Coordinates of C-alpha atoms in Angstrom, one line a residue:
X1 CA 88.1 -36.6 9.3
X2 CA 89.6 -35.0 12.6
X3 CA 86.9 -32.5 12.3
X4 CA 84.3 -34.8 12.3
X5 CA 86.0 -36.7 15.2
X6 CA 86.2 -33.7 17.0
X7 CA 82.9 -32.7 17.0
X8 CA 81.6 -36.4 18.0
X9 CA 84.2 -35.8 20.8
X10 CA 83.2 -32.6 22.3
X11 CA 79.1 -33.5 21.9
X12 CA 79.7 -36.5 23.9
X13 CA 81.4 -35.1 26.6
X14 CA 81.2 -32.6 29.5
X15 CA 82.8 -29.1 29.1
X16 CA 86.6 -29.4 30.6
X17 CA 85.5 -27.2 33.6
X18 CA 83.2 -29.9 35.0
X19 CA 85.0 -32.8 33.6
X20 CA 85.9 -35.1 36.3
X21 CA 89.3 -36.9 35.0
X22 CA 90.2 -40.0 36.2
X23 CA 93.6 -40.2 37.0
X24 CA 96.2 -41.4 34.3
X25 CA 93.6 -40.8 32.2
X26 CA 94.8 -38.6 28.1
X27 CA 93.5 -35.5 27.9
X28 CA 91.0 -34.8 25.5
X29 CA 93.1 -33.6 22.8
X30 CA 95.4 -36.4 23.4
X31 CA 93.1 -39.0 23.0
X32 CA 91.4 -37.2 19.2
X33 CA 95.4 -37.1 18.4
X34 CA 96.1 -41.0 18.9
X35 CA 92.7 -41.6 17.4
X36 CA 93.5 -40.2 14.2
X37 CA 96.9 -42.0 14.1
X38 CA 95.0 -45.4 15.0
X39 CA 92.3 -44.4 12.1
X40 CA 95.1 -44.4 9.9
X41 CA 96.7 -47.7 11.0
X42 CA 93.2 -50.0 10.5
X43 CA 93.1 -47.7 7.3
X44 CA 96.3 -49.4 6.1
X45 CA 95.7 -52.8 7.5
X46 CA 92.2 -53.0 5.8
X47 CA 93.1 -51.0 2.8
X48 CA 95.9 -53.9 2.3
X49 CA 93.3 -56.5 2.1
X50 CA 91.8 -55.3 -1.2
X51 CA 94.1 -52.9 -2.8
X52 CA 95.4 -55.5 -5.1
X53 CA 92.6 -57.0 -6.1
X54 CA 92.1 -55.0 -9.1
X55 CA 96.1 -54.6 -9.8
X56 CA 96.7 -58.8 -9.5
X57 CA 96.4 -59.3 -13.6
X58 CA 98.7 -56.1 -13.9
X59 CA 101.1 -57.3 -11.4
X60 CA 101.3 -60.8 -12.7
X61 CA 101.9 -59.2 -16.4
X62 CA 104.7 -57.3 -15.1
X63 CA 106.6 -60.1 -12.7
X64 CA 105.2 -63.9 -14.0
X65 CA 104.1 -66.5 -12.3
X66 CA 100.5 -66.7 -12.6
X67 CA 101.2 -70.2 -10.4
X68 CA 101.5 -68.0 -7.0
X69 CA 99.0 -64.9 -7.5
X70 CA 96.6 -66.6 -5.0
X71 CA 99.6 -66.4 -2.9
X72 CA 99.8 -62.6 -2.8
X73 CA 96.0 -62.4 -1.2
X74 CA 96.4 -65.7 0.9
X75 CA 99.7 -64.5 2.1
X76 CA 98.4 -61.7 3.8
X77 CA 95.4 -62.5 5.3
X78 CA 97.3 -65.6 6.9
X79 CA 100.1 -64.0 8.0
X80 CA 97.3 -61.4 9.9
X81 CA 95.5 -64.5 11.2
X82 CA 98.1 -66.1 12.9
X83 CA 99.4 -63.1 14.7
X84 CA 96.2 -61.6 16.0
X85 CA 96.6 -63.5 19.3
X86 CA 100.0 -63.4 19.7
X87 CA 99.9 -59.4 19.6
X88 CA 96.8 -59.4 21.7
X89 CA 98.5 -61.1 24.5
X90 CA 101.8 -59.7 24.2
X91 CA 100.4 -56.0 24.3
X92 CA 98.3 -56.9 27.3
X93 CA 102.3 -58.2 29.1
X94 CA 104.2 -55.7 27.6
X95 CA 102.1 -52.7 27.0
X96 CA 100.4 -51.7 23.6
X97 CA 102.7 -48.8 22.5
X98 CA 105.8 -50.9 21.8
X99 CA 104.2 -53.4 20.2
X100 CA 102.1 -50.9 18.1
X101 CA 105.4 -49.2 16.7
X102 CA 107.0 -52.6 16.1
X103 CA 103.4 -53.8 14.1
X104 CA 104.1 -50.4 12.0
X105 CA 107.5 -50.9 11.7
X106 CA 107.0 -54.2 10.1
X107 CA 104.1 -53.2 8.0
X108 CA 106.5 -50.4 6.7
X109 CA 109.1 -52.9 6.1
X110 CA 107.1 -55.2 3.8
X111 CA 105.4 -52.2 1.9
X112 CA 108.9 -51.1 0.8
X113 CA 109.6 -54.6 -0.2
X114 CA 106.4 -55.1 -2.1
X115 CA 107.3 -51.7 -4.0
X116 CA 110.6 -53.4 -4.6
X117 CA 109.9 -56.3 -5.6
X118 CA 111.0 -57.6 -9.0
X119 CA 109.5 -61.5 -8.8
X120 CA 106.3 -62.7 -7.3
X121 CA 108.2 -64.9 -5.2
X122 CA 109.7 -61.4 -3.1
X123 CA 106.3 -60.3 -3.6
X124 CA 104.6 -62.7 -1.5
X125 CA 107.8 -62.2 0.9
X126 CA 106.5 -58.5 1.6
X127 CA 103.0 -59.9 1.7
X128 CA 103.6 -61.8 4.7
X129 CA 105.8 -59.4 6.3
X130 CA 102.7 -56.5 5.6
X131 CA 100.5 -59.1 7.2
X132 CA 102.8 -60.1 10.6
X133 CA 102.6 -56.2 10.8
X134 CA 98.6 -56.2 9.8
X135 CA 98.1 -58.5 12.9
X136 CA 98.7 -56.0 15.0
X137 CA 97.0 -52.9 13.3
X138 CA 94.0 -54.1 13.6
X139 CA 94.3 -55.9 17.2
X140 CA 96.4 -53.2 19.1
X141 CA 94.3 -49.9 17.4
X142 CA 90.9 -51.8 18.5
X143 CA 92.7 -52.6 22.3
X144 CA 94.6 -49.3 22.3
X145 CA 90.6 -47.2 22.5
X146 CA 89.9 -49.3 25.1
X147 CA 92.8 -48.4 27.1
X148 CA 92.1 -44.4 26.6
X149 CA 88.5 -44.3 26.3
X150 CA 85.7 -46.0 28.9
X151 CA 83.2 -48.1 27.5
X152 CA 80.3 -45.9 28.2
X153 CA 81.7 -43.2 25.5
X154 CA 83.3 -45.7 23.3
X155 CA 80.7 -46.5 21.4
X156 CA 81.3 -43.7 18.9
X157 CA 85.1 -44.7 18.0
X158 CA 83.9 -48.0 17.4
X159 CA 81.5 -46.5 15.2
X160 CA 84.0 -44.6 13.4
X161 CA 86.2 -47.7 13.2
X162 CA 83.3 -49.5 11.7
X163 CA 83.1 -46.6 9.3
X164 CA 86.7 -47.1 8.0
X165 CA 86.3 -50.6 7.5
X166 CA 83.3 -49.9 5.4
X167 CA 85.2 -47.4 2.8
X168 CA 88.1 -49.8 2.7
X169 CA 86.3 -52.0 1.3
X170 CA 85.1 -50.1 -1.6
X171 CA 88.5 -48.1 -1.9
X172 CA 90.5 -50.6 -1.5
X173 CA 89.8 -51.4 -5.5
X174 CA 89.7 -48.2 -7.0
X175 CA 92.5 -46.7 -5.4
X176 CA 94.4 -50.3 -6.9
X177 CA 92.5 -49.8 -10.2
X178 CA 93.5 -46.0 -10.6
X179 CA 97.1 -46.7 -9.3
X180 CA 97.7 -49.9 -11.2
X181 CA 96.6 -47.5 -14.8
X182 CA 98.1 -44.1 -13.3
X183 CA 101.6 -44.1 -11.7
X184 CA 101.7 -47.8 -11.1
X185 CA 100.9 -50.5 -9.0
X186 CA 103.7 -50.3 -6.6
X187 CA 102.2 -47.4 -5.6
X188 CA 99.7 -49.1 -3.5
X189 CA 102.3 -49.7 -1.5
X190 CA 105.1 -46.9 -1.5
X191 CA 101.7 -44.9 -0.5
X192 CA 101.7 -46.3 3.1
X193 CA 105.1 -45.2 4.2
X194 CA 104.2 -41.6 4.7
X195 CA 101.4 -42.9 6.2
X196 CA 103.4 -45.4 8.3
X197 CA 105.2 -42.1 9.6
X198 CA 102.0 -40.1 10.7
X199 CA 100.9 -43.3 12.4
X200 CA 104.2 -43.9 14.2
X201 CA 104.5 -39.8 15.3
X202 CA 100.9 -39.9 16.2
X203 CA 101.3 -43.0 18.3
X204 CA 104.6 -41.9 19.8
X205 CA 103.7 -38.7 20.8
X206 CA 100.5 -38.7 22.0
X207 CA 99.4 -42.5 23.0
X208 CA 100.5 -42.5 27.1
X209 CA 99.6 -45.3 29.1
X210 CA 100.5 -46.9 32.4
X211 CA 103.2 -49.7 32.3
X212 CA 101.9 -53.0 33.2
X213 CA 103.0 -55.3 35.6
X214 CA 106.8 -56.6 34.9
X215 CA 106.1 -60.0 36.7
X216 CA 104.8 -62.3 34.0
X217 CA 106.5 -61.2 31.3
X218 CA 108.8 -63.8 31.7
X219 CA 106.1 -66.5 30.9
X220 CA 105.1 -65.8 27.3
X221 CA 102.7 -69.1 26.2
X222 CA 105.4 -69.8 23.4
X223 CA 104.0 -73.3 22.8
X224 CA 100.4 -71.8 22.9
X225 CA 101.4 -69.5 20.2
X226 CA 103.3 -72.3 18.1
X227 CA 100.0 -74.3 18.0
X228 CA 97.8 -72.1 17.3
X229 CA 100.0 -71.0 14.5
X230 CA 99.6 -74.4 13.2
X231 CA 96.5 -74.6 13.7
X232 CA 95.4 -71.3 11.6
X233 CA 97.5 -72.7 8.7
X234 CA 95.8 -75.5 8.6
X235 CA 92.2 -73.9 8.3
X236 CA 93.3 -71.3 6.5
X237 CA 95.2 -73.5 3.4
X238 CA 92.2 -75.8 3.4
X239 CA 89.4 -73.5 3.3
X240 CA 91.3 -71.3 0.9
X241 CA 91.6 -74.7 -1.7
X242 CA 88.2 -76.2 -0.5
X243 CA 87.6 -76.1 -4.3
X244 CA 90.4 -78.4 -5.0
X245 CA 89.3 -81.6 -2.6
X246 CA 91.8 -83.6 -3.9
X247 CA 94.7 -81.8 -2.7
X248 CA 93.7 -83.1 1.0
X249 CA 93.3 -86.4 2.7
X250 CA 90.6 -85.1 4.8
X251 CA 90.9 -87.8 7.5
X252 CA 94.3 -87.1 8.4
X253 CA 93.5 -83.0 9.1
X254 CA 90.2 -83.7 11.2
X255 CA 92.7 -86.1 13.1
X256 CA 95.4 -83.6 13.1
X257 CA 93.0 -80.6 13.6
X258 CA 91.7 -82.7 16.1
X259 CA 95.2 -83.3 18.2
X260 CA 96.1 -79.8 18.0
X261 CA 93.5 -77.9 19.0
X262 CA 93.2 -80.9 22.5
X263 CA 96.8 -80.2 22.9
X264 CA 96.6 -76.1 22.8
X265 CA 93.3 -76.5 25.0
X266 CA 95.5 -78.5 27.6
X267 CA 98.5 -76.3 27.0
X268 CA 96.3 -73.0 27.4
X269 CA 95.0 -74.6 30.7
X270 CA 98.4 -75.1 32.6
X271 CA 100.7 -72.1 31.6
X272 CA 100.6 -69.0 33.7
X273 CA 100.1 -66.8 30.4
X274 CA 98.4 -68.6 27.9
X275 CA 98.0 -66.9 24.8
X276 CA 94.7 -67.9 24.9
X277 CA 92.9 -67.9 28.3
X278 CA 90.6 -70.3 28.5
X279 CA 88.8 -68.5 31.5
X280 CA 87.7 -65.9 28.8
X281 CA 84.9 -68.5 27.7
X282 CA 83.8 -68.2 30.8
X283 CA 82.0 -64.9 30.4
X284 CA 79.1 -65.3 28.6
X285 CA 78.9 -61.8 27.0
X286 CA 81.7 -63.0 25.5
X287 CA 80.9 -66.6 24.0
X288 CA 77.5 -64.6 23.0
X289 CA 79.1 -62.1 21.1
X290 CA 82.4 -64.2 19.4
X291 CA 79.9 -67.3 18.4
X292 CA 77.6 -64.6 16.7
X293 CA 80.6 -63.0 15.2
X294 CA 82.2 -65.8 13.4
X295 CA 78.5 -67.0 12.6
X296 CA 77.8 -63.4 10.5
X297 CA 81.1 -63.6 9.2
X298 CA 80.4 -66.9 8.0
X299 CA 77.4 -65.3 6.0
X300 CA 78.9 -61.7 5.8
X301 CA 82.8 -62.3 4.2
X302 CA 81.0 -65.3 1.5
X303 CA 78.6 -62.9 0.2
X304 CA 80.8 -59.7 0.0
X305 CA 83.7 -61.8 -1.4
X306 CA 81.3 -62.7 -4.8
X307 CA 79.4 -59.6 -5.0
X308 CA 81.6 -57.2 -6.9
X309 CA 82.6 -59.8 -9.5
X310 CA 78.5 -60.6 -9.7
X311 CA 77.9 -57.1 -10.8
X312 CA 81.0 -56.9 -13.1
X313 CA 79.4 -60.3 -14.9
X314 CA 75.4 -59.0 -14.7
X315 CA 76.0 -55.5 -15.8
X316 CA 79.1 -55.5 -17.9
X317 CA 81.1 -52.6 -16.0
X318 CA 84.7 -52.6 -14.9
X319 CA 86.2 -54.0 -11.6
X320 CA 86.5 -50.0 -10.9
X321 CA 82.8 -49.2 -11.8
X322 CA 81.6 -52.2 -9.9
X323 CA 83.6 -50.8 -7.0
X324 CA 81.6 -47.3 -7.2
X325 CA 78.3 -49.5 -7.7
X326 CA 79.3 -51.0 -4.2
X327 CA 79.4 -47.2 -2.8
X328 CA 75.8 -47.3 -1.7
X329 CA 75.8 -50.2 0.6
X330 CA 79.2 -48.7 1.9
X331 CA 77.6 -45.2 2.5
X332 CA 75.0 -47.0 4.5
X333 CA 77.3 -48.6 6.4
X334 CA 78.9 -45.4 7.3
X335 CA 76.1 -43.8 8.6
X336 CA 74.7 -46.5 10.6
X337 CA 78.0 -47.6 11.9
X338 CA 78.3 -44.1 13.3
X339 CA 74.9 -43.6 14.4
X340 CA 74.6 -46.7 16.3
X341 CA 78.2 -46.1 18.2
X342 CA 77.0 -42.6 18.8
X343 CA 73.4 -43.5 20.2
X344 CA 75.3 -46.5 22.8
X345 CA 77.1 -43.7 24.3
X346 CA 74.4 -41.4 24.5
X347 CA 71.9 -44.3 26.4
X348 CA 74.1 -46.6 27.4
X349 CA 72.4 -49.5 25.7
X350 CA 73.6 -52.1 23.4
X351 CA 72.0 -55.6 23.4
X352 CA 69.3 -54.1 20.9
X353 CA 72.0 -53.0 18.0
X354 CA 73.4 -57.0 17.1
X355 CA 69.7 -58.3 17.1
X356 CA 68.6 -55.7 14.4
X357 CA 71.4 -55.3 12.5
X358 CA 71.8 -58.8 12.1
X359 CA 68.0 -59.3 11.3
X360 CA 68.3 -56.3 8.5
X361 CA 70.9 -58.5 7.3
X362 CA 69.2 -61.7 6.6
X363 CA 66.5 -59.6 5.3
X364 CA 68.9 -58.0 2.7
X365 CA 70.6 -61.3 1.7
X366 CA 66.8 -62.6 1.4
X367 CA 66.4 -59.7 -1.6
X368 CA 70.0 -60.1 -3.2
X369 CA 68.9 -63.6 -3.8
X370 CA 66.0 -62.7 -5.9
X371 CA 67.9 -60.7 -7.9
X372 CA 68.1 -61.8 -11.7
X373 CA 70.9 -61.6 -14.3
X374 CA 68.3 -58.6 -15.8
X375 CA 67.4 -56.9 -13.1
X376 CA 68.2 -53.0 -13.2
X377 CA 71.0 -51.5 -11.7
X378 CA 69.6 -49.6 -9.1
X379 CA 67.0 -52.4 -7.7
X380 CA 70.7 -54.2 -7.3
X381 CA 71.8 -50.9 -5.0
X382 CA 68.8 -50.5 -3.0
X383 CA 69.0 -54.5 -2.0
X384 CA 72.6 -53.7 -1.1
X385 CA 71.9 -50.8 0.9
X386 CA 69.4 -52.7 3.1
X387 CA 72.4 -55.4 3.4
X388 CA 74.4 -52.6 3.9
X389 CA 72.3 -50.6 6.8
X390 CA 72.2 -53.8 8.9
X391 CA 75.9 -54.3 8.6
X392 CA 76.7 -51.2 10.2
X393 CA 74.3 -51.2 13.2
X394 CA 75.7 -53.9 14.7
X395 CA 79.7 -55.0 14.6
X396 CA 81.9 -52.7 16.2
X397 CA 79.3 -53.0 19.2
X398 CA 79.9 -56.5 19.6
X399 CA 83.6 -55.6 20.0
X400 CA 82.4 -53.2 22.7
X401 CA 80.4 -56.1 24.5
X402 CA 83.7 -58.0 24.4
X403 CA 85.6 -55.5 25.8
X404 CA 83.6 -54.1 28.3
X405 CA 83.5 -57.6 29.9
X406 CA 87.2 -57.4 30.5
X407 CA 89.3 -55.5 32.8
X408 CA 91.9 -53.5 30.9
X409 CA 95.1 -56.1 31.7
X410 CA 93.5 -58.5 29.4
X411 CA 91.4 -56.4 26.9
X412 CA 93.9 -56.9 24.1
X413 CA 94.1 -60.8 24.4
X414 CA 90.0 -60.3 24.8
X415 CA 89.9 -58.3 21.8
X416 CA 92.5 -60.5 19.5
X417 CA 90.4 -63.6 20.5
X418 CA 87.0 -62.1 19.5
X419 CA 89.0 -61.0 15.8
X420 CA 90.3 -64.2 15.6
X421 CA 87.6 -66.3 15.5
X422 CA 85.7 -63.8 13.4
X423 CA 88.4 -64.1 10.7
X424 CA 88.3 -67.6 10.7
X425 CA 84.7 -67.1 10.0
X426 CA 85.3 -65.0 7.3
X427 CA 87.9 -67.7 6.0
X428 CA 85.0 -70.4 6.2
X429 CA 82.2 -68.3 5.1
X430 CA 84.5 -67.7 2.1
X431 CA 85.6 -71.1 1.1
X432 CA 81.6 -72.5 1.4
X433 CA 80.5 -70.3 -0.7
X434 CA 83.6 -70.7 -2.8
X435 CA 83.4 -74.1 -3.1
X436 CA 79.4 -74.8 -3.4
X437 CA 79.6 -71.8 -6.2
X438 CA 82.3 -73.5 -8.2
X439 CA 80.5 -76.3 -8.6
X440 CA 77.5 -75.4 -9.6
X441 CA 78.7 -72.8 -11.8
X442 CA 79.9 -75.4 -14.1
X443 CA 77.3 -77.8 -14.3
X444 CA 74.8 -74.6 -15.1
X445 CA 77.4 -73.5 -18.0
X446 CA 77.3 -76.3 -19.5
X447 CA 73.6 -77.2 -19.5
X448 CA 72.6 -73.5 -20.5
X449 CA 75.1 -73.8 -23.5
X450 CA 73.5 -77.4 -24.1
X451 CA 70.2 -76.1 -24.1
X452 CA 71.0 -73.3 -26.8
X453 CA 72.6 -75.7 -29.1
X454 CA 69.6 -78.0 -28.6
X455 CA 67.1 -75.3 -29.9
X456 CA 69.0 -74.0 -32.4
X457 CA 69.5 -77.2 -33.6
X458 CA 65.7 -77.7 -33.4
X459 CA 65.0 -74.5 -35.2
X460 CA 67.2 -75.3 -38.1
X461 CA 69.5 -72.2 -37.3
X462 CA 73.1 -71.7 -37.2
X463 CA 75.2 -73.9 -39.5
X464 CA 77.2 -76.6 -38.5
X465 CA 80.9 -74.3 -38.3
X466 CA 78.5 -72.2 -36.1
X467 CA 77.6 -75.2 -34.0
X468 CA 80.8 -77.0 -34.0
X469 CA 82.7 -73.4 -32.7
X470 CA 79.7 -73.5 -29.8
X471 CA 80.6 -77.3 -28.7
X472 CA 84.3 -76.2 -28.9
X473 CA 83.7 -73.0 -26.7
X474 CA 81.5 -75.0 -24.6
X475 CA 83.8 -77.6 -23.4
X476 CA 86.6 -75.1 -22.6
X477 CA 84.6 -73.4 -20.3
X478 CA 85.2 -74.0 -16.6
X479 CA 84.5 -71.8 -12.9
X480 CA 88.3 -70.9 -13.7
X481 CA 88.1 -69.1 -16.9
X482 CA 84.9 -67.1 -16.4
X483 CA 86.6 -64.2 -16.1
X484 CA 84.1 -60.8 -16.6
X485 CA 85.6 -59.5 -19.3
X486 CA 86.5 -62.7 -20.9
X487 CA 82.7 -63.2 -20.4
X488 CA 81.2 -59.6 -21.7
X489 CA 83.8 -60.2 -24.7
X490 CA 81.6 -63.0 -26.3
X491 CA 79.0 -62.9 -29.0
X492 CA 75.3 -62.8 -27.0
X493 CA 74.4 -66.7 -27.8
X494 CA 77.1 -67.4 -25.5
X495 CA 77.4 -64.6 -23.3
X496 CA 73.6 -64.3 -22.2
X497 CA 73.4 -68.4 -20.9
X498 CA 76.8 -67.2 -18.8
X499 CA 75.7 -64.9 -16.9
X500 CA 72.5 -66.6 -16.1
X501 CA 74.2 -69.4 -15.3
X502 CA 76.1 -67.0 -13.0
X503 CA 73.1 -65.5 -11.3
X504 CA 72.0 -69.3 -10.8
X505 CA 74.8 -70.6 -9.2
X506 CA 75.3 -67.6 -7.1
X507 CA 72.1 -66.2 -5.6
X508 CA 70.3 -68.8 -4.2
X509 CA 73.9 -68.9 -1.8
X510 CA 72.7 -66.0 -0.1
X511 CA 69.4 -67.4 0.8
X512 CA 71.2 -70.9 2.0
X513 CA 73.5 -67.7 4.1
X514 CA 69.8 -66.5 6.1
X515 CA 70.0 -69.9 8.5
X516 CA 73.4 -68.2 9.8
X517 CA 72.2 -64.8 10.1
X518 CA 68.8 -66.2 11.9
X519 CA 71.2 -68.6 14.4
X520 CA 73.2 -65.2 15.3
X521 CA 70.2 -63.0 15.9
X522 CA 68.9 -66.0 18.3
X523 CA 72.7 -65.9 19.9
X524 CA 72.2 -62.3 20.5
X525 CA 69.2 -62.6 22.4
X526 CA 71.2 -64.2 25.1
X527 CA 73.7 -61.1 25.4
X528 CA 73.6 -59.9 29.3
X529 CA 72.8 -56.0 29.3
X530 CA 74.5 -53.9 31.7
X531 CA 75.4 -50.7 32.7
X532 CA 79.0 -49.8 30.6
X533 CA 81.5 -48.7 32.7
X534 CA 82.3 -45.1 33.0
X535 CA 85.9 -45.3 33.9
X536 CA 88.8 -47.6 32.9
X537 CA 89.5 -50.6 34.9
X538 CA 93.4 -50.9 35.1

């Protein structure tokens, strides 16, 4: 990887002897150094989100308490929610280094509990203590480039950050899948304390920036913070059970959604530090950019949340093949991830990346959706390759368009408000599609299984055991038992009106996803062009 780095690097730049340095500025070798530690850091952070998945029935054999696995996954990815801001404006007060160490530290600390752990109760402990410490991976590596790099030649790290979210995402399973029936689950987290220790010697030796200013750091937005904690939990618990409509009285959380986000609004507008400026909305690169964000993460997270357990149910193939069957859209992700980062450094222009990307997207989601519970294997890859290629033209350039409307003393709180509101639309997107697939799922089951019964019953076949073992198995199935291989374990008369009920219920979600994908590239068209900055703005 440093190689590769490298070689991006020294394209992109003028030869040392007619480099003009700004002052204060890494040197070169500094800045590939702290690059590569910050590569691994987002490579731990996103690694954490998915490494379990495959290891969860595993994990739950081995400690109990079936009751809490959701826990394990929600854990995290709360815990990381809630602290994006507070890192982001902390780092911009106190500077990113110390707060980078301590976001390793932690993540450190709750890997060696998680590899510990002997219930799932201290599992979900060391969950939330990886994801206070994932906050800050991903916020602080994202603002750290921007405090090292200019704009103008960052488009190719945020390319190559783009990259390494796109082969977490497919590793993430099958390094949990080949640890969980190798050396062990625990492994997936013993594995990042050596790479906790590069991260912290990389970032300690080589990441050296200028101080900020000591004068407000004596008015941290604690109340901000506190309510937009609460706020996060809020959305986050009741998109994560959206299936389970009961467990809410919706009326009370609009009104308490309601109070709390007019109270952090009003809060944010008097403090001296708010956690959460509200002048930032005042840039209209970056309202352009976040609304388009959380609108394609809306669409993006809801399909890619479904998709790998789709193929496991179409094709019959283990979590870990269907993880390798995923490689193809992740590949294209890679190289047009990089591409794009490397051609907005090279001209300088950006607007057009978003529009196209996002366009390729909806197109792709448009093909997924005609997909049918037969259809071969590789028509399956080449719809998620187009998916895939629009994907990567497109999102670490928005984060560049945030940043690049922000001076450097408030790029991190820039930057953790952009992720924020992105993850909450990945935690939306998720629980729509969620929650409409659930439902249909269920009602398709049954009236597939109805409608087999019904002809064999016309036909004269099957006897009445036969028939009476069909009802049975019929009225046992439910959305929460259709496990993959549960499903591929069963005789074809009931396996075959499964997974088309499957492909039914599912599918025609991604074509309902297009409307969000359309609204973003429309958003897009409204970003303001203009010339990136060649130096950083302290």
């Amino acid at each position: 990887m440093s190689s590769v780095v490298y070689a991006m690097h020294r394209a992109a730049e003028p030869d040392d002897a007619g480099e003009q340095t700004q002052p204060g500025r890494p040197s070169k070798r500094d800045v590939l150094f702290v690059f590569i530690g910050l590569m691994v850091t987002m490579l731990m952070s996103s690694l954490s989100q998915t490494v379990l998945s495959t290891a969860m029935p595993t994990i739950v054999g081995d400690l109990g308490g079936v009751d809490r696995m959701t826990w394990v996954i929600t854990g995290y990815g709360l815990a990381l929610t809630v602290m994006m801001p507070v890192y982001g404006r902390i780092s911009d007060l106190f500077g990113r280094k110390p707060l980078l160490l301590i976001a390793i530290a932690l993540f450190m600390c709750g890997s060696a509990v998680g590899g510990l752990a002997g219930s799932m109760n201290l599992l979900v402990t060391a969950r939330v203590i990886q994801g206070l410490g994932g906050g800050g991976l991903m916020i602080l590596s994202q603002s750290a480039i921007a405090d090292v790099v200019p704009a103008r030649e960052r488009g190719k790290y945020m390319g190559v950050m783009g990259a390494v979210f796109a082969v977490s995402s497919v590793a993430g399973p099958l390094i949990g899948g080949w640890l969980t029936s190798g050396p062990g689950w625990r492994w997936a987290f013993w594995l990042n304390l050596p790479l906790g220790v590069l991260a912290l010697a990389a970032v300690s030796v080589f990441l050296h920036l200028p101080k900020p200013s000591r004068e407000n750091r004596s008015h941290i937005d604690y109340f901000g913070m506190a309510l937009i904690a609460a706020i996060t939990v809020i959305v986050v618990l009741v998109c994560t059970n959206a299936s389970k409509p009961h467990t809410w009285n919706w009326a009370e959380v609009v009104v308490a959604l309601a109070v709390l986000i007019a109270a952090f609004i009003a809060v944010e507008l008097k403090v001296k530090e708010p956690v959460m400026p509200m002048n930032l909305f005042r840039n209209s690169n970056f309202d352009v950019a976040t609304l388009g964000a959380l609108l394609i993460g809306v669409a993006m997270f809801g399909v890619l949340s479904y998709l790998p357990t789709y193929i496991q149910m179409t094709t019959g193939v283990t979590a870990t093949q269907a993880g390798l069957l995923m490689s193809p859209m992740m590949a294209s992700v890679l190289v047009t991830s990089i591409a794009s980062g490397a051609l907005v450094s090279k001209t300088g222009k950006y607007k057009i990346f978003p529009i196209v990307g996002t366009a390729v997207m909806a197109v792709g989601l448009v093909l997924l959706s005609t997909l049918k519970a037969d259809s071969p294997v590789w028509l399956l890859c080449v719809y998620t390759v187009v998916f895939g290629l629009g994907l990567g033209l497109g999102q670490q350039i928005l984060m560049l368009i945030v940043q690049d409307a922000f001076p450097a003393s408030i790029v991190g709180t820039a930057t953790a408000s952009f992720n924020y509101f992105k993850q909450v639309g990945a935690t939306i997107g998720t629980a729509i599609v969620g929650g409409i697939f659930t439902s249909r799922l269920t009602g398709f089951v049954h009236d597939n299984l109805a409608g087999v019964m019904s002809h064999m019953a016309a036909a004269g076949a099957g006897s009445v055991k036969g028939m009476a073992a069909m009802k049975g198995a019929a009225a046992n199935l439910s959305a929460s038992n259709l496990t993959p291989s549960g499903v591929n374990a069963l005789p074809d008369m009931l396996r075959i009106p499964i997974v088309d009920a499957y492909n039914s219920a599912l599918l025609p979600i991604f074509l309902w996803m297009v409307p969000f994908m359309i609204a973003a590239v429309l958003v897009f068209f409204f970003v303001r062009q203009k010339e990136l900055s060649t130096a950083i703005e302290r």
